[in-house]
mmCIF file of C-alpha atoms in Angstrom:
data_model
loop_
_atom_site.group_PDB
_atom_site.id
_atom_site.type_symbol
_atom_site.label_atom_id
_atom_site.label_comp_id
_atom_site.label_asym_id
_atom_site.label_seq_id
_atom_site.Cartn_x
_atom_site.Cartn_y
_atom_site.Cartn_z
ATOM 1 C CA UNK A 235 85.143 55.006 99.307
ATOM 2 C CA UNK A 236 88.387 56.779 100.052
ATOM 3 C CA UNK A 237 91.471 56.613 97.840
ATOM 4 C CA UNK A 238 93.309 54.097 100.024
ATOM 5 C CA UNK A 239 90.460 51.565 99.915
ATOM 6 C CA UNK A 240 90.118 52.098 96.170
ATOM 7 C CA UNK A 241 93.814 51.454 95.587
ATOM 8 C CA UNK A 242 93.733 48.330 97.767
ATOM 9 C CA UNK A 243 90.743 47.109 95.734
ATOM 10 C CA UNK A 244 92.661 47.677 92.489
ATOM 11 C CA UNK A 245 95.651 45.727 93.776
ATOM 12 C CA UNK A 246 93.356 42.894 94.862
ATOM 13 C CA UNK A 247 91.789 42.795 91.379
ATOM 14 C CA UNK A 248 95.249 42.672 89.817
ATOM 15 C CA UNK A 249 96.298 39.787 92.059
ATOM 16 C CA UNK A 250 93.114 37.860 91.239
ATOM 17 C CA UNK A 251 93.674 38.418 87.500
ATOM 18 C CA UNK A 252 97.248 37.217 87.828
ATOM 19 C CA UNK A 253 96.133 34.103 89.725
ATOM 20 C CA UNK A 254 93.402 33.303 87.201
ATOM 21 C CA UNK A 255 95.843 33.569 84.311
ATOM 22 C CA UNK A 256 98.565 31.494 85.962
ATOM 23 C CA UNK A 257 99.287 28.071 84.550
ATOM 24 C CA UNK A 258 98.836 25.012 86.691
ATOM 25 C CA UNK A 259 102.108 23.275 87.353
ATOM 26 C CA UNK A 260 102.430 19.536 87.423
ATOM 27 C CA UNK A 261 105.038 17.730 89.391
ATOM 28 C CA UNK A 262 107.596 15.982 87.214
ATOM 29 C CA UNK A 263 111.025 14.503 87.910
ATOM 30 C CA UNK A 264 113.595 17.286 87.794
ATOM 31 C CA UNK A 265 116.320 15.542 85.870
ATOM 32 C CA UNK A 266 114.408 13.666 83.191
ATOM 33 C CA UNK A 267 111.672 15.995 81.945
ATOM 34 C CA UNK A 268 113.381 19.360 82.477
ATOM 35 C CA UNK A 269 116.802 18.138 81.361
ATOM 36 C CA UNK A 270 118.679 19.969 84.124
ATOM 37 C CA UNK A 271 120.911 18.908 86.939
ATOM 38 C CA UNK A 272 120.221 20.249 90.418
ATOM 39 C CA UNK A 273 123.052 20.183 92.971
ATOM 40 C CA UNK A 274 122.288 18.192 96.102
ATOM 41 C CA UNK A 275 122.960 21.248 98.257
ATOM 42 C CA UNK A 276 120.304 23.342 96.527
ATOM 43 C CA UNK A 277 116.866 23.655 98.073
ATOM 44 C CA UNK A 278 114.423 24.129 95.210
ATOM 45 C CA UNK A 279 111.275 22.683 96.799
ATOM 46 C CA UNK A 280 110.635 20.461 93.813
ATOM 47 C CA UNK A 281 110.558 23.254 91.244
ATOM 48 C CA UNK A 282 113.728 22.201 89.485
ATOM 49 C CA UNK A 283 115.297 25.636 89.035
ATOM 50 C CA UNK A 284 117.324 28.111 91.017
ATOM 51 C CA UNK A 285 116.750 31.852 91.189
ATOM 52 C CA UNK A 286 119.807 33.886 90.427
ATOM 53 C CA UNK A 287 118.335 37.339 91.129
ATOM 54 C CA UNK A 288 115.451 38.702 93.178
ATOM 55 C CA UNK A 289 114.420 42.361 93.256
ATOM 56 C CA UNK A 290 111.577 43.887 95.258
ATOM 57 C CA UNK A 291 110.404 47.502 95.066
ATOM 58 C CA UNK A 292 107.418 49.293 96.510
ATOM 59 C CA UNK A 293 106.292 52.889 96.885
ATOM 60 C CA UNK A 294 103.118 54.799 97.611
ATOM 61 C CA UNK A 295 102.182 58.384 97.001
ATOM 62 C CA UNK A 296 99.326 60.738 97.690
ATOM 63 C CA UNK A 297 98.653 64.350 96.881
ATOM 64 C CA UNK A 298 95.698 66.682 97.143
ATOM 65 C CA UNK A 299 94.648 70.242 96.431
ATOM 66 C CA UNK A 300 91.591 72.111 97.625
ATOM 67 C CA UNK A 301 90.387 75.684 97.211
ATOM 68 C CA UNK A 302 87.335 77.550 98.408
ATOM 69 C CA UNK A 303 86.158 81.085 97.682
ATOM 70 C CA UNK A 304 83.368 83.239 98.992
ATOM 71 C CA UNK A 305 82.162 86.647 97.827
ATOM 72 C CA UNK A 306 79.759 88.588 99.980
ATOM 73 C CA UNK A 307 79.656 91.677 97.770
ATOM 74 C CA UNK A 308 76.349 93.505 97.322
ATOM 75 C CA UNK A 309 76.052 92.830 93.587
ATOM 76 C CA UNK A 310 76.962 89.194 93.308
ATOM 77 C CA UNK A 311 77.319 87.039 96.396
ATOM 78 C CA UNK A 312 78.556 83.538 95.741
ATOM 79 C CA UNK A 313 80.758 80.684 96.785
ATOM 80 C CA UNK A 314 82.866 78.120 95.023
ATOM 81 C CA UNK A 315 84.948 75.095 95.851
ATOM 82 C CA UNK A 316 87.196 72.760 93.927
ATOM 83 C CA UNK A 317 89.382 69.841 94.811
ATOM 84 C CA UNK A 318 91.522 67.182 93.246
ATOM 85 C CA UNK A 319 93.354 64.190 94.534
ATOM 86 C CA UNK A 320 95.705 61.525 93.364
ATOM 87 C CA UNK A 321 96.808 58.346 95.042
ATOM 88 C CA UNK A 322 98.634 55.275 93.954
ATOM 89 C CA UNK A 323 100.856 52.455 94.905
ATOM 90 C CA UNK A 324 103.306 50.446 92.895
ATOM 91 C CA UNK A 325 104.939 47.194 93.738
ATOM 92 C CA UNK A 326 107.309 45.116 91.725
ATOM 93 C CA UNK A 327 108.788 41.743 92.497
ATOM 94 C CA UNK A 328 111.127 40.347 89.886
ATOM 95 C CA UNK A 329 112.394 36.818 90.242
ATOM 96 C CA UNK A 330 114.787 36.383 87.376
ATOM 97 C CA UNK A 331 116.642 33.221 86.808
ATOM 98 C CA UNK A 332 116.095 30.417 84.407
ATOM 99 C CA UNK A 333 112.539 31.466 83.472
ATOM 100 C CA UNK A 334 110.532 33.493 86.012
ATOM 101 C CA UNK A 335 109.416 37.143 86.061
ATOM 102 C CA UNK A 336 106.425 38.892 87.631
ATOM 103 C CA UNK A 337 105.224 42.477 88.055
ATOM 104 C CA UNK A 338 102.210 44.526 89.132
ATOM 105 C CA UNK A 339 101.252 48.172 89.532
ATOM 106 C CA UNK A 340 98.180 50.362 90.020
ATOM 107 C CA UNK A 341 97.141 54.015 90.035
ATOM 108 C CA UNK A 342 93.996 56.006 90.851
ATOM 109 C CA UNK A 343 93.110 59.662 90.205
ATOM 110 C CA UNK A 344 90.089 61.776 91.049
ATOM 111 C CA UNK A 345 88.985 65.383 90.615
ATOM 112 C CA UNK A 346 85.961 67.383 91.650
ATOM 113 C CA UNK A 347 84.648 70.920 91.335
ATOM 114 C CA UNK A 348 81.615 72.801 92.540
ATOM 115 C CA UNK A 349 80.526 76.419 92.132
ATOM 116 C CA UNK A 350 77.427 78.144 93.458
ATOM 117 C CA UNK A 351 76.322 81.750 93.257
ATOM 118 C CA UNK A 352 73.221 83.676 94.179
ATOM 119 C CA UNK A 353 72.031 87.239 93.847
ATOM 120 C CA UNK A 354 68.737 89.089 93.808
ATOM 121 C CA UNK A 355 67.956 87.822 90.318
ATOM 122 C CA UNK A 356 68.377 84.124 91.045
ATOM 123 C CA UNK A 357 70.823 81.382 91.858
ATOM 124 C CA UNK A 358 73.079 79.092 89.872
ATOM 125 C CA UNK A 359 75.151 76.042 90.653
ATOM 126 C CA UNK A 360 77.453 73.784 88.688
ATOM 127 C CA UNK A 361 79.559 70.777 89.467
ATOM 128 C CA UNK A 362 81.824 68.332 87.710
ATOM 129 C CA UNK A 363 83.891 65.337 88.634
ATOM 130 C CA UNK A 364 85.886 62.561 87.061
ATOM 131 C CA UNK A 365 88.088 59.715 88.055
ATOM 132 C CA UNK A 366 90.297 57.089 86.521
ATOM 133 C CA UNK A 367 92.111 53.984 87.601
ATOM 134 C CA UNK A 368 94.326 51.366 86.053
ATOM 135 C CA UNK A 369 96.182 48.316 87.135
ATOM 136 C CA UNK A 370 98.647 46.079 85.377
ATOM 137 C CA UNK A 371 99.867 42.646 86.226
ATOM 138 C CA UNK A 372 101.907 40.152 84.326
ATOM 139 C CA UNK A 373 104.336 37.375 84.554
ATOM 140 C CA UNK A 374 106.158 34.728 82.662
ATOM 141 C CA UNK A 375 107.245 31.239 83.548
ATOM 142 C CA UNK A 376 109.181 30.765 80.341
ATOM 143 C CA UNK A 377 108.468 28.475 77.403
#
């Protein structure tokens, strides 16, 4: 699985977690239960509030590094390779007004290394790798 698919999977998991944790809204009369007055010119689609500020931000980044070495000397022939990569995407949508905010973000990192050598006495190989990922989502609909 490449880094892009992994990041998309993380974002999907974050969206699912946010949807699972969201409260179910019930339709109530705007003026009586919420104790607010909505102007007749406002289009609120039955929510009963107006947004006063909306901010959207998104960026994506990717970086990688790879090295390879080879030694064909008579005493100790060998080869080695290492690589690392990092990819991530962040997206924020803030809807601030009477009571609404939401955010999400994700990141993924990976590293790998491999070394092999051989000579007349024998051969050796070693390898290592690690990876990490995180995602955060949250939101608030007010009290």
